[in-house]
Amino acid sequence: MLNVEGKDIHQSSQGWIPVYPDASQSLAVMSIAFLLNRRDDPIVWRGPKKNAMIKQFLSDVVWGELDYLIIDTPPGTSDEHITVVESLQEYNPDGAILVTTPQAVAVGDVRRELTFCRKTKLPVLGVIENMSGFVCPHCSECSNVFSKGGGEALAREFEIPFLGCVPLDPQLARCLEQGQSYVDAFPSSPSSQVLHKIAESLHQRTTINGLPS
Amino acid sequence: MGSGHRDCPGTESEDAGKASACEGCPNQNICASSKAKGPDPDIAVIKERLSSVKHKILVLSGKGGVGKTTFTSMLARGLAQSEDLQIGVLDVDICGPSIPRVMGLDGEQVHQSGSGWSPVFVEDNLGVMSAGFLLGSPDDAIIWRGPKKNGLIKQFLRDVDWEDVDFLIIDTPPGTSDEHLSLVQYLQNANIDGAVVITTPQNESQIFPPTTGGVEQMADEMKVPFLGKLPLDPRIGKCCDEGTSFFEEFSDSPAAKAYQHIITGN
């Protein structure tokens, strides 16, 4: 998705060097996929091996100076989540962003994720409703492919910030598959604008809390 | 990658507890004492328990949100339209059980009988088992690492009293980890018919456009049968949210027909 498929990570004396998608090196990426020989190689691991890998990612990668470290997780409330939260505890993580789609089924999973955050004392930065409505490229009519409003209702019920609805946009999927930056390629699209607003508000909130500058 | 786990010889190996990778491992003594060796006695119990289940089908995917649970529910409901077939659905997505809602069984609880756990029935010929039935409220989270999840999966396979079932459809979480390994391990003598792998996007999709040549090409390359394409229909999502049967409500829709085609071949 970030156009770094097939790249390798390099080992330095300080640890693993992350992969940089562009020359400015303002964005660094680390993923298990960089350790695979072939794209189709599966990683068939039980929890303990995954946990060891996650700990290694957290302790051995030379990130350099970062303002934000964004950690993408698989669905659920199991090994990966427990290990990440445990390992980050002493470093005061700013919090978690919960992503849902509008359907009740998806919101149900996020309710459990919310309980996970409460039990592990991980602050919740907010909820995002993704794939929220689809603007037809032919007639511009918006249809709610996966219904709408589930994420917002959840945020209200649990009194947590609602960060925004990101509509489905075929261009976004296309950009991700080609590893292009969607917000740079289609800056005026509705989804880009919402994504900008979300990033802006997260930046403001985390900065006001006195963490990164 | 300096992880010691990488070279673990496995509990059934001659070298269990003795290989260089075993040094410092907390389980070294157990492995070396050969207590962990030998096949799991429960595998035979599971085989016996599932001897009344004719076909076992796993539903898998790499990513989350591609429609495993939707497909599982549609496959189960589609098969259950034949009244002479008995269908079971087992949800092994322990941390994200969505099957109860999709099947209209939110808030149901598991009942214990003399012969084991009884599935919860949607219809006379459609029984369901899920970790969701063990939770007190929809907000309860199961925050478990692998071994506990494996324990519950084993219990589901060993202790659920399915009785005579023609098809047992097993819905899994995304990925290739504990749940999948355990299922295959526990069912090694119980004859799994096979797995259905779900993915997006469809070839002509305008919402999720493919750029890789799509799924048909992948199936061709990997020499697996391509079962068909299922269109997005907002009414399927709605039926899943409400726990109703899409087949009953929209039997003439293109999506219902596409599902029928995959399920029955007609």
CSV table of C-alpha atoms in Angstrom, one decimal, chain B residues 13-258:
chain,number,residue,atom,x,y,z
B,13,SER,CA,10.6,-34.4,17.6
B,14,GLU,CA,13.4,-36.6,18.9
B,15,ASP,CA,15.2,-33.5,19.8
B,16,ALA,CA,12.4,-32.0,21.8
B,17,GLY,CA,14.0,-30.1,24.8
B,18,LYS,CA,17.5,-31.1,23.6
B,19,ALA,CA,18.2,-28.9,20.5
B,20,SER,CA,20.4,-25.9,20.9
B,21,ALA,CA,17.3,-23.7,20.4
B,22,CYS,CA,15.7,-25.2,23.5
B,23,GLU,CA,18.2,-23.7,25.8
B,24,GLY,CA,16.6,-21.1,27.9
B,25,CYS,CA,13.1,-21.9,26.7
B,26,PRO,CA,10.6,-22.1,29.6
B,27,ASN,CA,9.2,-25.4,28.3
B,28,GLN,CA,12.5,-27.1,27.9
B,29,ASN,CA,12.1,-29.4,30.9
B,30,ILE,CA,8.6,-30.5,29.8
B,31,CYS,CA,9.7,-31.2,26.3
B,32,ALA,CA,12.9,-33.1,27.4
B,33,SER,CA,10.9,-35.2,29.8
B,34,SER,CA,8.8,-36.4,26.8
B,35,LYS,CA,5.6,-35.6,28.6
B,36,ALA,CA,4.6,-33.4,25.7
B,37,LYS,CA,5.4,-36.1,23.2
B,38,GLY,CA,2.9,-38.4,21.5
B,39,PRO,CA,-0.3,-37.5,19.8
B,40,ASP,CA,-2.9,-35.5,21.7
B,41,PRO,CA,-5.4,-38.1,23.1
B,42,ASP,CA,-8.2,-35.6,22.4
B,43,ILE,CA,-7.7,-36.0,18.6
B,44,ALA,CA,-9.2,-39.4,18.8
B,45,VAL,CA,-12.0,-38.1,21.0
B,46,ILE,CA,-12.7,-35.4,18.4
B,47,LYS,CA,-12.7,-37.9,15.6
B,48,GLU,CA,-15.3,-40.0,17.5
B,49,ARG,CA,-17.4,-37.0,18.3
B,50,LEU,CA,-17.4,-35.7,14.7
B,51,SER,CA,-18.1,-39.1,13.2
B,52,SER,CA,-21.7,-38.1,12.9
B,53,VAL,CA,-20.7,-35.1,10.9
B,54,LYS,CA,-20.6,-35.9,7.2
B,55,HIS,CA,-18.8,-32.9,5.7
B,56,LYS,CA,-16.6,-30.3,7.3
B,57,ILE,CA,-15.8,-27.1,5.5
B,58,LEU,CA,-13.5,-24.3,6.6
B,59,VAL,CA,-14.0,-20.7,5.6
B,60,LEU,CA,-10.8,-18.8,5.5
B,61,SER,CA,-9.3,-15.5,4.3
B,62,GLY,CA,-6.1,-13.5,4.6
B,63,LYS,CA,-7.6,-10.1,5.5
B,64,GLY,CA,-10.4,-9.1,7.8
B,65,GLY,CA,-13.6,-7.6,6.5
B,66,VAL,CA,-13.8,-9.5,3.2
B,67,GLY,CA,-17.0,-11.4,4.1
B,68,LYS,CA,-16.1,-14.7,5.7
B,69,THR,CA,-18.9,-14.5,8.2
B,70,THR,CA,-21.4,-13.3,5.6
B,71,PHE,CA,-20.4,-16.1,3.3
B,72,THR,CA,-20.6,-18.7,6.1
B,73,SER,CA,-24.0,-17.5,7.1
B,74,MET,CA,-25.3,-17.5,3.5
B,75,LEU,CA,-23.8,-20.9,2.8
B,76,ALA,CA,-25.4,-22.3,5.9
B,77,ARG,CA,-28.8,-20.8,5.2
B,78,GLY,CA,-28.6,-21.7,1.6
B,79,LEU,CA,-27.9,-25.4,2.4
B,80,ALA,CA,-30.5,-25.4,5.2
B,81,GLN,CA,-33.2,-24.5,2.6
B,82,SER,CA,-33.2,-28.2,1.8
B,83,GLU,CA,-35.1,-29.6,4.7
B,84,ASP,CA,-33.6,-33.0,4.5
B,85,LEU,CA,-30.1,-31.5,5.2
B,86,GLN,CA,-28.9,-30.9,8.7
B,87,ILE,CA,-26.4,-28.0,9.0
B,88,GLY,CA,-24.0,-26.9,11.8
B,89,VAL,CA,-22.1,-23.6,12.0
B,90,LEU,CA,-19.0,-23.4,14.2
B,91,ASP,CA,-17.6,-19.9,14.8
B,92,VAL,CA,-13.9,-20.1,15.9
B,93,ASP,CA,-13.3,-16.4,15.7
B,94,ILE,CA,-13.0,-16.4,19.5
B,95,CYS,CA,-12.1,-12.7,19.9
B,96,GLY,CA,-14.5,-11.4,17.3
B,97,PRO,CA,-17.6,-13.6,17.2
B,98,SER,CA,-20.0,-12.1,14.7
B,99,ILE,CA,-21.9,-15.3,13.8
B,100,PRO,CA,-24.6,-14.9,16.6
B,101,ARG,CA,-25.7,-11.5,15.3
B,102,VAL,CA,-25.7,-12.5,11.6
B,103,MET,CA,-27.7,-15.7,12.4
B,104,GLY,CA,-30.2,-13.7,14.5
B,105,LEU,CA,-29.0,-15.3,17.8
B,106,ASP,CA,-27.7,-12.3,19.7
B,107,GLY,CA,-27.9,-12.7,23.4
B,108,GLU,CA,-28.4,-16.5,23.3
B,109,GLN,CA,-26.6,-18.7,25.7
B,110,VAL,CA,-25.1,-22.2,25.4
B,111,HIS,CA,-27.0,-25.0,27.1
B,112,GLN,CA,-25.3,-27.9,28.7
B,113,SER,CA,-26.8,-31.4,28.4
B,114,GLY,CA,-25.7,-34.8,29.5
B,115,SER,CA,-24.1,-35.4,26.1
B,116,GLY,CA,-22.2,-32.1,25.9
B,117,TRP,CA,-22.9,-28.5,24.8
B,118,SER,CA,-26.0,-28.1,22.8
B,119,PRO,CA,-25.8,-25.8,19.7
B,120,VAL,CA,-28.2,-22.9,19.5
B,121,PHE,CA,-30.7,-23.5,16.7
B,122,VAL,CA,-31.8,-20.9,14.1
B,123,GLU,CA,-34.1,-23.4,12.5
B,124,ASP,CA,-34.7,-27.1,13.1
B,125,ASN,CA,-32.0,-28.0,10.7
B,126,LEU,CA,-29.5,-25.2,11.4
B,127,GLY,CA,-27.5,-25.3,14.7
B,128,VAL,CA,-24.8,-22.8,15.7
B,129,MET,CA,-21.9,-22.7,18.2
B,130,SER,CA,-19.9,-19.5,18.9
B,131,ALA,CA,-17.8,-18.0,21.7
B,132,GLY,CA,-20.4,-15.2,21.5
B,133,PHE,CA,-22.9,-17.4,23.3
B,134,LEU,CA,-20.5,-17.6,26.3
B,135,LEU,CA,-20.5,-13.8,26.8
B,136,GLY,CA,-22.7,-11.9,29.2
B,137,SER,CA,-23.1,-8.7,27.1
B,138,PRO,CA,-22.2,-7.5,23.6
B,139,ASP,CA,-19.5,-5.3,25.1
B,140,ASP,CA,-17.7,-8.2,26.7
B,141,ALA,CA,-14.3,-8.8,25.2
B,142,ILE,CA,-12.4,-12.1,25.1
B,143,ILE,CA,-8.9,-10.9,25.7
B,144,TRP,CA,-7.0,-14.2,25.3
B,145,ARG,CA,-3.7,-15.3,23.9
B,146,GLY,CA,-3.4,-18.3,21.6
B,147,PRO,CA,-3.3,-21.2,24.1
B,148,LYS,CA,-6.6,-20.2,25.7
B,149,LYS,CA,-8.2,-19.7,22.3
B,150,ASN,CA,-6.9,-23.2,21.3
B,151,GLY,CA,-8.4,-24.6,24.5
B,152,LEU,CA,-11.9,-23.3,23.7
B,153,ILE,CA,-11.6,-24.5,20.1
B,154,LYS,CA,-10.8,-27.9,21.3
B,155,GLN,CA,-13.7,-27.8,23.6
B,156,PHE,CA,-16.0,-26.8,20.7
B,157,LEU,CA,-14.8,-29.7,18.6
B,158,ARG,CA,-14.8,-32.2,21.4
B,159,ASP,CA,-17.8,-31.3,23.6
B,160,VAL,CA,-20.5,-29.9,21.3
B,161,ASP,CA,-23.2,-32.3,20.7
B,162,TRP,CA,-23.9,-31.8,17.0
B,163,GLU,CA,-25.7,-35.1,16.5
B,164,ASP,CA,-26.2,-36.1,12.9
B,165,VAL,CA,-25.1,-33.2,10.7
B,166,ASP,CA,-24.6,-33.2,6.9
B,167,PHE,CA,-22.4,-30.1,6.7
B,168,LEU,CA,-20.4,-28.4,9.5
B,169,ILE,CA,-19.2,-25.0,8.3
B,170,ILE,CA,-16.4,-23.6,10.3
B,171,ASP,CA,-16.0,-19.8,10.2
B,172,THR,CA,-12.5,-18.6,11.2
B,173,PRO,CA,-10.8,-15.3,12.0
B,174,PRO,CA,-8.5,-13.8,9.3
B,175,GLY,CA,-5.0,-15.0,9.0
B,176,THR,CA,-2.9,-18.2,9.4
B,177,SER,CA,-2.3,-18.5,13.1
B,178,ASP,CA,-3.3,-20.3,16.3
B,179,GLU,CA,-7.0,-20.9,15.4
B,180,HIS,CA,-6.2,-22.3,11.9
B,181,LEU,CA,-3.3,-24.4,13.1
B,182,SER,CA,-5.3,-25.8,15.9
B,183,LEU,CA,-8.3,-26.6,13.8
B,184,VAL,CA,-6.2,-28.5,11.3
B,185,GLN,CA,-4.3,-30.3,14.1
B,186,TYR,CA,-7.4,-31.3,16.1
B,187,LEU,CA,-9.2,-32.3,12.9
B,188,GLN,CA,-6.3,-34.3,11.4
B,189,ASN,CA,-8.1,-37.6,11.8
B,190,ALA,CA,-11.6,-36.3,11.3
B,191,ASN,CA,-11.4,-35.7,7.5
B,192,ILE,CA,-11.9,-32.0,6.6
B,193,ASP,CA,-13.5,-31.8,3.1
B,194,GLY,CA,-11.6,-28.6,2.4
B,195,ALA,CA,-11.5,-24.9,2.7
B,196,VAL,CA,-13.3,-22.1,1.0
B,197,VAL,CA,-11.0,-19.0,0.7
B,198,ILE,CA,-12.8,-15.6,0.5
B,199,THR,CA,-11.3,-12.5,-1.0
B,200,THR,CA,-12.2,-9.2,-2.5
B,201,PRO,CA,-12.3,-7.5,-5.0
B,202,GLN,CA,-14.2,-8.8,-8.0
B,203,ASN,CA,-12.9,-8.2,-11.4
B,204,GLU,CA,-15.4,-5.6,-12.7
B,205,SER,CA,-15.8,-4.0,-9.3
B,206,GLN,CA,-16.2,-0.3,-9.3
B,207,ILE,CA,-16.1,0.1,-5.6
B,208,PHE,CA,-13.0,-2.1,-4.9
B,209,PRO,CA,-11.2,-2.0,-8.2
B,210,PRO,CA,-8.6,-4.8,-8.7
B,211,THR,CA,-5.2,-4.1,-10.2
B,212,THR,CA,-3.6,-7.5,-10.0
B,213,GLY,CA,-5.7,-9.3,-12.5
B,214,GLY,CA,-8.2,-10.2,-9.9
B,215,VAL,CA,-9.1,-13.4,-8.1
B,216,GLU,CA,-9.7,-15.6,-11.2
B,217,GLN,CA,-6.2,-15.1,-12.3
B,218,MET,CA,-4.9,-15.9,-8.8
B,219,ALA,CA,-7.0,-19.1,-8.6
B,220,ASP,CA,-5.7,-20.1,-12.0
B,221,GLU,CA,-2.1,-19.4,-11.0
B,222,MET,CA,-2.4,-21.3,-7.8
B,223,LYS,CA,-4.4,-24.1,-9.4
B,224,VAL,CA,-7.4,-23.9,-7.1
B,225,PRO,CA,-11.0,-23.9,-8.4
B,226,PHE,CA,-12.6,-20.5,-8.7
B,227,LEU,CA,-16.1,-20.9,-7.2
B,228,GLY,CA,-17.6,-17.7,-8.4
B,229,LYS,CA,-18.1,-14.0,-7.8
B,230,LEU,CA,-20.5,-12.6,-5.3
B,231,PRO,CA,-21.8,-9.0,-5.8
B,232,LEU,CA,-22.0,-6.4,-3.1
B,233,ASP,CA,-25.7,-5.9,-2.3
B,234,PRO,CA,-26.4,-3.4,0.6
B,235,ARG,CA,-29.4,-5.6,1.5
B,236,ILE,CA,-27.1,-8.5,2.4
B,237,GLY,CA,-25.3,-6.3,5.0
B,238,LYS,CA,-28.7,-5.2,6.3
B,239,CYS,CA,-29.9,-8.8,6.6
B,240,CYS,CA,-26.7,-9.7,8.4
B,241,ASP,CA,-27.1,-6.8,10.8
B,242,GLU,CA,-30.7,-7.8,11.5
B,243,GLY,CA,-29.9,-11.5,11.6
B,244,THR,CA,-32.5,-12.3,8.9
B,245,SER,CA,-32.2,-14.6,5.9
B,246,PHE,CA,-31.4,-12.8,2.7
B,247,PHE,CA,-32.5,-15.8,0.7
B,248,GLU,CA,-36.0,-15.6,2.2
B,249,GLU,CA,-36.3,-11.8,1.9
B,250,PHE,CA,-34.7,-11.3,-1.5
B,251,SER,CA,-34.8,-14.7,-3.2
B,252,ASP,CA,-34.9,-13.2,-6.8
B,253,SER,CA,-32.0,-10.8,-6.4
B,254,PRO,CA,-28.8,-11.3,-8.5
B,255,ALA,CA,-26.8,-11.8,-5.3
B,256,ALA,CA,-29.1,-14.5,-4.0
B,257,LYS,CA,-28.8,-16.3,-7.3
B,258,ALA,CA,-25.0,-15.9,-7.3
